[in-house]
mmCIF file of C-alpha atoms in Angstrom:
data_model
loop_
_atom_site.group_PDB
_atom_site.id
_atom_site.type_symbol
_atom_site.label_atom_id
_atom_site.label_comp_id
_atom_site.label_asym_id
_atom_site.label_seq_id
_atom_site.Cartn_x
_atom_site.Cartn_y
_atom_site.Cartn_z
ATOM 1 C CA MET C 502 85.739 7.518 24.268
ATOM 2 C CA LYS C 503 85.994 3.704 26.416
ATOM 3 C CA GLN C 504 88.345 4.068 29.407
ATOM 4 C CA ASP C 505 90.749 1.599 30.527
ATOM 5 C CA MET C 506 89.321 0.534 33.534
ATOM 6 C CA ARG C 507 92.319 -1.269 34.818
ATOM 7 C CA GLY C 508 94.499 1.729 34.131
ATOM 8 C CA ILE C 509 91.678 3.881 36.093
ATOM 9 C CA LEU C 510 92.208 1.466 39.053
ATOM 10 C CA ASP C 511 95.742 1.554 39.005
ATOM 11 C CA ARG C 512 95.678 5.417 39.584
ATOM 12 C CA LEU C 513 93.066 5.174 42.256
ATOM 13 C CA LEU C 514 95.603 3.063 44.215
ATOM 14 C CA ALA C 515 98.241 5.555 43.741
ATOM 15 C CA HIS C 516 96.196 8.121 45.048
ATOM 16 C CA GLU C 517 95.605 9.925 41.544
ATOM 17 C CA GLU C 518 92.441 12.039 40.431
ATOM 18 C CA LEU C 519 90.235 11.726 37.444
ATOM 19 C CA THR C 520 89.165 14.253 35.050
ATOM 20 C CA ARG C 521 85.639 15.208 34.677
ATOM 21 C CA GLU C 522 85.685 13.749 30.919
ATOM 22 C CA GLU C 523 87.207 10.389 32.023
ATOM 23 C CA THR C 524 84.493 9.962 34.898
ATOM 24 C CA LYS C 525 81.468 11.330 32.548
ATOM 25 C CA ASP C 526 83.180 8.327 29.778
ATOM 26 C CA ILE C 527 83.188 5.786 32.616
ATOM 27 C CA LEU C 528 79.125 6.393 33.522
ATOM 28 C CA ILE C 529 78.738 6.499 29.611
ATOM 29 C CA GLY C 530 80.627 2.830 29.208
ATOM 30 C CA ILE C 531 78.781 1.376 32.169
ATOM 31 C CA THR C 532 74.943 2.173 30.770
ATOM 32 C CA ARG C 533 77.001 0.206 27.606
ATOM 33 C CA SER C 534 77.854 -2.454 29.841
ATOM 34 C CA GLU C 535 81.682 -2.348 28.903
ATOM 35 C CA TYR C 536 82.839 -3.084 32.412
ATOM 36 C CA PRO C 537 82.047 -6.376 34.426
ATOM 37 C CA THR C 538 80.753 -5.745 37.605
ATOM 38 C CA GLU C 539 83.858 -6.768 39.782
ATOM 39 C CA GLN C 540 85.673 -3.453 38.080
ATOM 40 C CA ILE C 541 82.869 -1.123 38.820
ATOM 41 C CA THR C 542 82.665 -2.198 42.145
ATOM 42 C CA ALA C 543 86.225 -1.657 42.910
ATOM 43 C CA LEU C 544 86.084 1.740 41.153
ATOM 44 C CA LEU C 545 83.295 2.659 43.621
ATOM 45 C CA THR C 546 84.661 1.493 46.654
ATOM 46 C CA GLY C 547 88.495 3.335 45.934
ATOM 47 C CA LEU C 548 86.612 6.582 45.168
ATOM 48 C CA GLN C 549 84.391 6.153 48.511
ATOM 49 C CA MET C 550 87.805 5.617 50.641
ATOM 50 C CA ARG C 551 89.496 8.220 49.039
ATOM 51 C CA GLY C 552 86.640 10.970 48.725
ATOM 52 C CA ILE C 553 85.573 11.951 45.400
ATOM 53 C CA THR C 554 86.289 15.079 44.093
ATOM 54 C CA VAL C 555 84.321 17.906 42.444
ATOM 55 C CA ASP C 556 85.570 17.536 38.900
ATOM 56 C CA GLU C 557 84.928 13.753 39.221
ATOM 57 C CA LEU C 558 81.274 13.924 40.648
ATOM 58 C CA LEU C 559 80.772 16.303 38.002
ATOM 59 C CA GLY C 560 81.757 14.074 35.569
ATOM 60 C CA PHE C 561 79.166 11.132 36.521
ATOM 61 C CA ARG C 562 76.621 13.747 36.673
ATOM 62 C CA ASP C 563 77.850 14.793 33.031
ATOM 63 C CA GLY C 564 76.896 11.464 31.917
ATOM 64 C CA ILE C 565 74.133 10.706 33.914
ATOM 65 C CA LEU C 566 72.347 13.550 32.025
ATOM 66 C CA GLU C 567 73.645 12.896 29.030
ATOM 67 C CA THR C 568 72.239 9.653 29.133
ATOM 68 C CA GLY C 569 69.121 10.090 30.647
ATOM 69 C CA VAL C 570 65.684 11.743 29.667
ATOM 70 C CA PRO C 571 66.020 15.541 29.124
ATOM 71 C CA VAL C 572 62.827 17.727 30.750
ATOM 72 C CA PRO C 573 62.980 20.864 28.518
ATOM 73 C CA LEU C 574 60.818 23.340 30.901
ATOM 74 C CA ASP C 575 59.311 26.723 29.181
ATOM 75 C CA CYS C 576 60.672 28.685 32.313
ATOM 76 C CA ASP C 577 63.378 30.988 32.353
ATOM 77 C CA ARG C 578 63.536 30.521 36.180
ATOM 78 C CA TYR C 579 62.483 27.886 38.614
ATOM 79 C CA ILE C 580 63.624 26.349 41.889
ATOM 80 C CA ASP C 581 64.628 22.366 43.145
ATOM 81 C CA VAL C 582 64.814 21.845 47.076
ATOM 82 C CA VAL C 583 65.690 18.597 47.989
ATOM 83 C CA GLY C 584 67.854 16.630 50.699
ATOM 84 C CA THR C 585 70.552 14.571 50.199
ATOM 85 C CA GLY C 586 69.075 12.376 52.477
ATOM 86 C CA GLY C 587 71.047 10.142 54.682
ATOM 87 C CA ASP C 588 70.944 11.984 58.361
ATOM 88 C CA ARG C 589 68.460 9.103 59.443
ATOM 89 C CA LYS C 590 66.217 11.596 61.652
ATOM 90 C CA ASN C 591 63.259 10.480 59.817
ATOM 91 C CA THR C 592 61.551 13.565 59.476
ATOM 92 C CA PHE C 593 58.454 14.193 57.552
ATOM 93 C CA ASN C 594 58.427 15.564 53.744
ATOM 94 C CA ILE C 595 59.830 18.991 54.903
ATOM 95 C CA SER C 596 61.116 19.764 51.100
ATOM 96 C CA THR C 597 58.143 18.066 49.603
ATOM 97 C CA THR C 598 56.253 20.189 51.398
ATOM 98 C CA ALA C 599 58.373 23.507 51.240
ATOM 99 C CA CYS C 600 57.608 23.110 47.607
ATOM 100 C CA PHE C 601 54.484 23.930 47.186
ATOM 101 C CA VAL C 602 54.359 26.532 49.647
ATOM 102 C CA ILE C 603 57.058 28.265 47.085
ATOM 103 C CA ALA C 604 54.636 27.791 44.292
ATOM 104 C CA GLY C 605 51.756 28.798 46.267
ATOM 105 C CA ALA C 606 53.218 32.501 46.822
ATOM 106 C CA GLY C 607 53.679 32.916 42.733
ATOM 107 C CA TYR C 608 57.207 31.051 42.037
ATOM 108 C CA LYS C 609 57.882 28.112 39.520
ATOM 109 C CA VAL C 610 59.243 25.116 41.065
ATOM 110 C CA ALA C 611 60.320 21.511 39.534
ATOM 111 C CA LYS C 612 60.562 19.029 42.500
ATOM 112 C CA HIS C 613 63.457 16.362 41.402
ATOM 113 C CA GLY C 614 62.766 12.929 43.824
ATOM 114 C CA ASN C 615 62.209 9.424 44.507
ATOM 115 C CA PHE C 616 61.065 6.878 47.108
ATOM 116 C CA ALA C 617 62.719 6.762 50.593
ATOM 117 C CA ALA C 618 65.794 5.240 51.252
ATOM 118 C CA THR C 619 66.850 5.622 54.651
ATOM 119 C CA SER C 620 63.470 7.215 55.894
ATOM 120 C CA THR C 621 59.433 6.743 56.360
ATOM 121 C CA SER C 622 58.411 8.786 53.137
ATOM 122 C CA GLY C 623 60.424 9.936 50.075
ATOM 123 C CA ALA C 624 59.433 12.560 47.789
ATOM 124 C CA SER C 625 57.861 10.131 45.615
ATOM 125 C CA ASN C 626 56.399 7.958 48.643
ATOM 126 C CA VAL C 627 54.142 10.977 49.494
ATOM 127 C CA MET C 628 52.993 12.036 45.873
ATOM 128 C CA ALA C 629 52.086 8.323 45.273
ATOM 129 C CA ARG C 630 50.072 8.426 48.156
ATOM 130 C CA HIS C 631 47.793 11.148 46.885
ATOM 131 C CA GLY C 632 47.361 9.289 43.612
ATOM 132 C CA ILE C 633 49.766 11.459 41.569
ATOM 133 C CA LYS C 634 50.739 9.501 38.410
ATOM 134 C CA PHE C 635 54.072 10.037 37.249
ATOM 135 C CA THR C 636 55.394 10.922 34.224
ATOM 136 C CA ASP C 637 58.227 11.865 31.414
ATOM 137 C CA ASP C 638 56.510 13.654 28.802
ATOM 138 C CA ALA C 639 57.623 17.016 28.242
ATOM 139 C CA ASP C 640 54.018 18.839 27.185
ATOM 140 C CA ARG C 641 52.391 17.585 30.350
ATOM 141 C CA LEU C 642 55.193 18.310 32.621
ATOM 142 C CA ASN C 643 54.801 22.003 30.859
ATOM 143 C CA ARG C 644 51.106 21.692 30.997
ATOM 144 C CA CYS C 645 51.633 21.564 34.834
ATOM 145 C CA LEU C 646 54.214 24.070 35.333
ATOM 146 C CA ASN C 647 52.331 26.658 33.288
ATOM 147 C CA GLU C 648 48.761 25.850 35.121
ATOM 148 C CA CYS C 649 50.133 25.208 39.134
ATOM 149 C CA GLY C 650 53.849 26.629 39.078
ATOM 150 C CA ILE C 651 55.167 23.329 39.745
ATOM 151 C CA VAL C 652 55.995 19.954 38.399
ATOM 152 C CA TYR C 653 57.370 16.766 40.270
ATOM 153 C CA LEU C 654 60.132 14.836 38.182
ATOM 154 C CA HIS C 655 60.479 11.384 39.461
ATOM 155 C CA ALA C 656 64.109 10.045 39.381
ATOM 156 C CA GLN C 657 63.749 6.718 37.995
ATOM 157 C CA LEU C 658 61.815 8.089 34.996
ATOM 158 C CA PHE C 659 65.041 10.124 33.999
ATOM 159 C CA ALA C 660 68.432 9.108 34.935
ATOM 160 C CA ARG C 661 68.712 5.960 33.376
ATOM 161 C CA ALA C 662 72.203 5.249 34.668
ATOM 162 C CA MET C 663 71.187 4.609 37.697
ATOM 163 C CA LYS C 664 69.859 1.099 37.224
ATOM 164 C CA PHE C 665 72.659 -0.156 35.735
ATOM 165 C CA VAL C 666 74.773 0.309 39.144
ATOM 166 C CA GLY C 667 71.648 -0.336 41.407
ATOM 167 C CA GLY C 668 72.522 -4.382 42.074
ATOM 168 C CA ILE C 669 76.085 -3.020 42.885
ATOM 169 C CA ARG C 670 75.393 -0.396 45.372
ATOM 170 C CA LYS C 671 72.822 -2.336 46.997
ATOM 171 C CA SER C 672 75.011 -5.231 47.696
ATOM 172 C CA LEU C 673 78.167 -2.629 48.966
ATOM 173 C CA GLN C 674 75.934 -1.592 51.812
ATOM 174 C CA PHE C 675 77.615 1.538 52.583
ATOM 175 C CA PRO C 676 77.020 4.951 50.986
ATOM 176 C CA THR C 677 79.066 5.730 47.257
ATOM 177 C CA CYS C 678 79.156 8.732 44.800
ATOM 178 C CA PHE C 679 75.939 7.751 43.761
ATOM 179 C CA ASN C 680 74.313 8.887 46.717
ATOM 180 C CA LEU C 681 75.620 12.401 46.349
ATOM 181 C CA LEU C 682 74.580 12.530 42.863
ATOM 182 C CA GLY C 683 70.820 12.928 43.169
ATOM 183 C CA PRO C 684 70.313 16.263 43.960
ATOM 184 C CA ILE C 685 72.940 17.586 40.844
ATOM 185 C CA VAL C 686 71.069 15.260 38.192
ATOM 186 C CA ASN C 687 67.793 17.188 37.879
ATOM 187 C CA PRO C 688 67.154 16.325 34.389
ATOM 188 C CA SER C 689 65.445 19.847 34.146
ATOM 189 C CA LYS C 690 68.853 21.652 34.809
ATOM 190 C CA PRO C 691 67.047 24.347 37.224
ATOM 191 C CA GLN C 692 68.686 27.770 37.789
ATOM 192 C CA CYS C 693 68.000 27.826 41.473
ATOM 193 C CA GLN C 694 68.017 24.987 44.029
ATOM 194 C CA LEU C 695 68.023 24.927 47.825
ATOM 195 C CA LEU C 696 69.532 21.815 48.492
ATOM 196 C CA GLY C 697 69.727 20.223 52.376
ATOM 197 C CA VAL C 698 73.244 18.378 53.361
ATOM 198 C CA ALA C 699 73.643 16.224 56.123
ATOM 199 C CA ASN C 700 77.291 17.423 57.254
ATOM 200 C CA LEU C 701 79.777 20.374 56.620
ATOM 201 C CA ASP C 702 81.880 18.518 54.480
ATOM 202 C CA GLN C 703 79.031 17.349 52.133
ATOM 203 C CA MET C 704 78.489 21.803 52.180
ATOM 204 C CA ARG C 705 81.822 22.069 51.385
ATOM 205 C CA LEU C 706 81.503 19.914 48.156
ATOM 206 C CA TYR C 707 77.843 21.173 46.853
ATOM 207 C CA ASN C 708 79.477 24.795 47.165
ATOM 208 C CA ASN C 709 82.094 24.163 44.976
ATOM 209 C CA VAL C 710 79.824 21.865 42.363
ATOM 210 C CA TYR C 711 77.210 24.535 42.317
ATOM 211 C CA ARG C 712 80.075 27.226 41.444
ATOM 212 C CA LYS C 713 81.535 25.343 38.855
ATOM 213 C CA ILE C 714 78.140 24.079 37.450
ATOM 214 C CA GLY C 715 77.300 28.080 37.745
ATOM 215 C CA ILE C 716 73.547 28.290 39.275
ATOM 216 C CA ASP C 717 72.025 30.219 42.082
ATOM 217 C CA TYR C 718 71.567 28.235 45.346
ATOM 218 C CA ALA C 719 71.443 27.976 48.880
ATOM 219 C CA ILE C 720 72.971 24.913 51.162
ATOM 220 C CA VAL C 721 71.485 24.161 54.556
ATOM 221 C CA ASN C 722 72.955 22.015 57.442
ATOM 222 C CA SER C 723 71.334 22.062 60.833
ATOM 223 C CA THR C 724 74.088 21.701 63.364
ATOM 224 C CA ASP C 725 72.786 18.807 65.234
ATOM 225 C CA GLY C 726 72.728 16.848 61.877
ATOM 226 C CA TYR C 727 69.653 17.193 59.880
ATOM 227 C CA ASP C 728 69.968 17.627 56.356
ATOM 228 C CA GLU C 729 67.458 21.043 56.243
ATOM 229 C CA ILE C 730 66.522 23.703 58.506
ATOM 230 C CA SER C 731 65.200 21.905 61.562
ATOM 231 C CA LEU C 732 64.877 24.917 63.948
ATOM 232 C CA THR C 733 66.223 22.224 66.570
ATOM 233 C CA GLY C 734 68.922 24.482 66.948
ATOM 234 C CA ASP C 735 71.715 26.458 65.355
ATOM 235 C CA PHE C 736 71.949 25.947 61.376
ATOM 236 C CA LYS C 737 74.240 27.128 58.540
ATOM 237 C CA VAL C 738 73.383 28.871 55.351
ATOM 238 C CA THR C 739 76.351 28.612 52.229
ATOM 239 C CA THR C 740 75.134 30.937 49.329
ATOM 240 C CA ASN C 741 76.216 32.793 46.258
ATOM 241 C CA ASP C 742 76.709 35.822 48.523
ATOM 242 C CA TYR C 743 76.766 34.937 51.982
ATOM 243 C CA GLU C 744 78.053 31.717 54.734
ATOM 244 C CA ARG C 745 76.579 32.279 58.095
ATOM 245 C CA VAL C 746 75.020 30.366 60.955
ATOM 246 C CA PHE C 747 71.928 31.282 62.252
ATOM 247 C CA SER C 748 69.450 30.463 65.207
ATOM 248 C CA PRO C 749 66.015 30.440 64.857
ATOM 249 C CA GLU C 750 65.784 33.509 66.921
ATOM 250 C CA ASP C 751 67.518 35.280 64.886
ATOM 251 C CA ILE C 752 64.532 34.866 61.795
ATOM 252 C CA CYS C 753 62.328 35.171 64.885
ATOM 253 C CA LEU C 754 61.373 31.304 65.145
ATOM 254 C CA ARG C 755 60.739 29.405 67.887
ATOM 255 C CA ARG C 756 62.854 26.164 68.785
ATOM 256 C CA ALA C 757 61.437 22.641 67.730
ATOM 257 C CA LYS C 758 61.350 19.591 69.348
ATOM 258 C CA PRO C 759 62.717 16.598 67.030
ATOM 259 C CA GLU C 760 60.087 14.711 67.751
ATOM 260 C CA GLU C 761 57.856 17.416 66.143
ATOM 261 C CA LEU C 762 59.731 16.559 62.741
ATOM 262 C CA VAL C 763 59.263 12.472 62.804
ATOM 263 C CA ALA C 764 57.338 11.013 59.579
ATOM 264 C CA GLY C 765 55.909 8.462 61.710
ATOM 265 C CA ALA C 766 55.741 4.789 61.196
ATOM 266 C CA THR C 767 54.027 4.691 58.547
ATOM 267 C CA GLU C 768 53.684 6.408 54.707
ATOM 268 C CA GLU C 769 49.974 7.022 55.608
ATOM 269 C CA GLU C 770 51.313 8.949 59.165
ATOM 270 C CA ALA C 771 53.701 10.757 56.703
ATOM 271 C CA ALA C 772 51.304 12.310 54.115
ATOM 272 C CA ALA C 773 48.802 12.796 57.053
ATOM 273 C CA ILE C 774 51.646 15.487 58.152
ATOM 274 C CA PHE C 775 52.192 16.836 54.655
ATOM 275 C CA ASP C 776 48.087 17.530 54.210
ATOM 276 C CA SER C 777 48.185 19.385 57.769
ATOM 277 C CA VAL C 778 50.952 22.055 56.830
ATOM 278 C CA LEU C 779 48.924 22.765 53.600
ATOM 279 C CA ASN C 780 45.564 22.941 55.729
ATOM 280 C CA ASN C 781 47.292 25.168 58.267
ATOM 281 C CA THR C 782 46.250 22.979 60.739
ATOM 282 C CA ALA C 783 49.749 21.335 61.727
ATOM 283 C CA LEU C 784 51.708 21.467 64.912
ATOM 284 C CA PRO C 785 53.287 25.268 65.094
ATOM 285 C CA ALA C 786 56.433 23.486 65.026
ATOM 286 C CA GLN C 787 55.790 21.899 61.708
ATOM 287 C CA LYS C 788 54.774 24.759 59.721
ATOM 288 C CA ASP C 789 57.329 26.841 61.063
ATOM 289 C CA ILE C 790 60.003 24.934 59.820
ATOM 290 C CA VAL C 791 58.314 24.338 56.397
ATOM 291 C CA VAL C 792 57.921 27.921 56.038
ATOM 292 C CA ALA C 793 62.410 28.528 56.971
ATOM 293 C CA ASN C 794 63.194 25.851 54.303
ATOM 294 C CA ALA C 795 60.735 27.871 51.789
ATOM 295 C CA ALA C 796 61.844 31.323 52.534
ATOM 296 C CA PHE C 797 65.259 30.477 52.060
ATOM 297 C CA GLY C 798 64.226 29.074 48.659
ATOM 298 C CA ILE C 799 62.142 32.015 47.628
ATOM 299 C CA GLN C 800 65.738 34.413 49.120
ATOM 300 C CA VAL C 801 67.633 32.113 46.431
ATOM 301 C CA LEU C 802 64.554 32.380 43.856
ATOM 302 C CA GLU C 803 64.932 36.336 44.265
ATOM 303 C CA ARG C 804 68.894 36.530 44.235
ATOM 304 C CA GLY C 805 69.058 37.498 47.462
ATOM 305 C CA ARG C 806 67.263 40.897 46.843
ATOM 306 C CA LYS C 807 64.459 40.185 49.895
ATOM 307 C CA ASP C 808 65.784 39.976 52.721
ATOM 308 C CA ILE C 809 65.097 36.540 54.914
ATOM 309 C CA ALA C 810 62.188 38.346 57.248
ATOM 310 C CA GLU C 811 60.442 39.273 54.284
ATOM 311 C CA CYS C 812 61.108 35.826 52.445
ATOM 312 C CA ILE C 813 59.471 34.110 55.859
ATOM 313 C CA GLY C 814 56.009 36.639 55.656
ATOM 314 C CA ILE C 815 56.182 35.560 51.952
ATOM 315 C CA ALA C 816 56.077 31.494 52.653
ATOM 316 C CA ARG C 817 53.587 32.263 55.718
ATOM 317 C CA GLU C 818 51.318 34.232 54.043
ATOM 318 C CA SER C 819 51.353 30.942 51.032
ATOM 319 C CA ILE C 820 49.876 28.811 53.800
ATOM 320 C CA ASP C 821 47.902 31.364 55.801
ATOM 321 C CA SER C 822 45.824 32.405 52.305
ATOM 322 C CA GLY C 823 45.094 29.073 51.123
ATOM 323 C CA ARG C 824 47.590 29.501 47.977
ATOM 324 C CA ALA C 825 49.984 26.473 49.032
ATOM 325 C CA LEU C 826 47.004 23.940 49.549
ATOM 326 C CA ALA C 827 45.083 25.134 46.226
ATOM 327 C CA THR C 828 48.436 24.830 44.332
ATOM 328 C CA PHE C 829 48.984 21.368 45.613
ATOM 329 C CA ARG C 830 44.956 20.457 44.945
ATOM 330 C CA LYS C 831 45.783 21.982 41.511
ATOM 331 C CA PHE C 832 48.468 19.728 40.901
ATOM 332 C CA ALA C 833 46.646 16.424 41.833
ATOM 333 C CA GLU C 834 44.217 17.105 39.594
ATOM 334 C CA LEU C 835 46.251 17.670 36.917
ATOM 335 C CA ASN C 836 48.571 14.684 37.287
ATOM 336 C CA SER C 837 46.372 12.245 39.092
#
């Protein structure tokens, strides 16, 4: 049902909240070009100034998934590992590398990603750098998942609604609620997710979002501002079952230096770090960071039945045995 945008904006000015159904209808209306640019700009600005609610965010998610390309995967349980981005730390492709470590350990992964917005190399950058061809063909995606345990879902092929707000988001030059949607619009609707967030406000928001969606999850934030487990200091983890602050020493890993996480100045440099981790030739800190993030993803997949020490051992063995590298090579063969 088309929403009266004038009425919606009046309610925002009065600090009223919108329902999940209303924001879903607004999103669908945007894809049908039912609102002028000025009204969409006012809406996004108003929501950003007030702060978006869980139901409002979920409504936009519902609209994006409904108007996008679905990805039915022939698998009951798999994970996506993703960060919100925006921490401006320019780290190497930690989440993407961790996905291949998880898949190398025998679990299923559906990685959703895009080109970089604020860093040298996003997930799609490192994939393209290795000659990976993106696809939305369900048969090809399922073959890849069945043969090597991982698929890559390039966001621009699936979330068609995003192109309708791309110009507005760029012109606004500040983050909007659409920056929060990337981690929760994986078109395959994974049952498990490991999400890195840049601050504790985002952690609280996504914690409530995941509880309403009803999936198994872990949300991580490093207290010095990284949207992943950086091992540069303490980090907080919130899951379906627990909320805890860890130090690197708590999980028997060494502290890292910020410079050991940097992707470099070019896509080539970032891709070289990705390769070195899978080849087991990376700096010890780079390997440990990937192992730590992969381990918490494995714990989610295991529904918390394995302690983190065991999950770290599984992740480390995936690299040491060469299975993570073999998984990536098979993935590249299937998608080049």
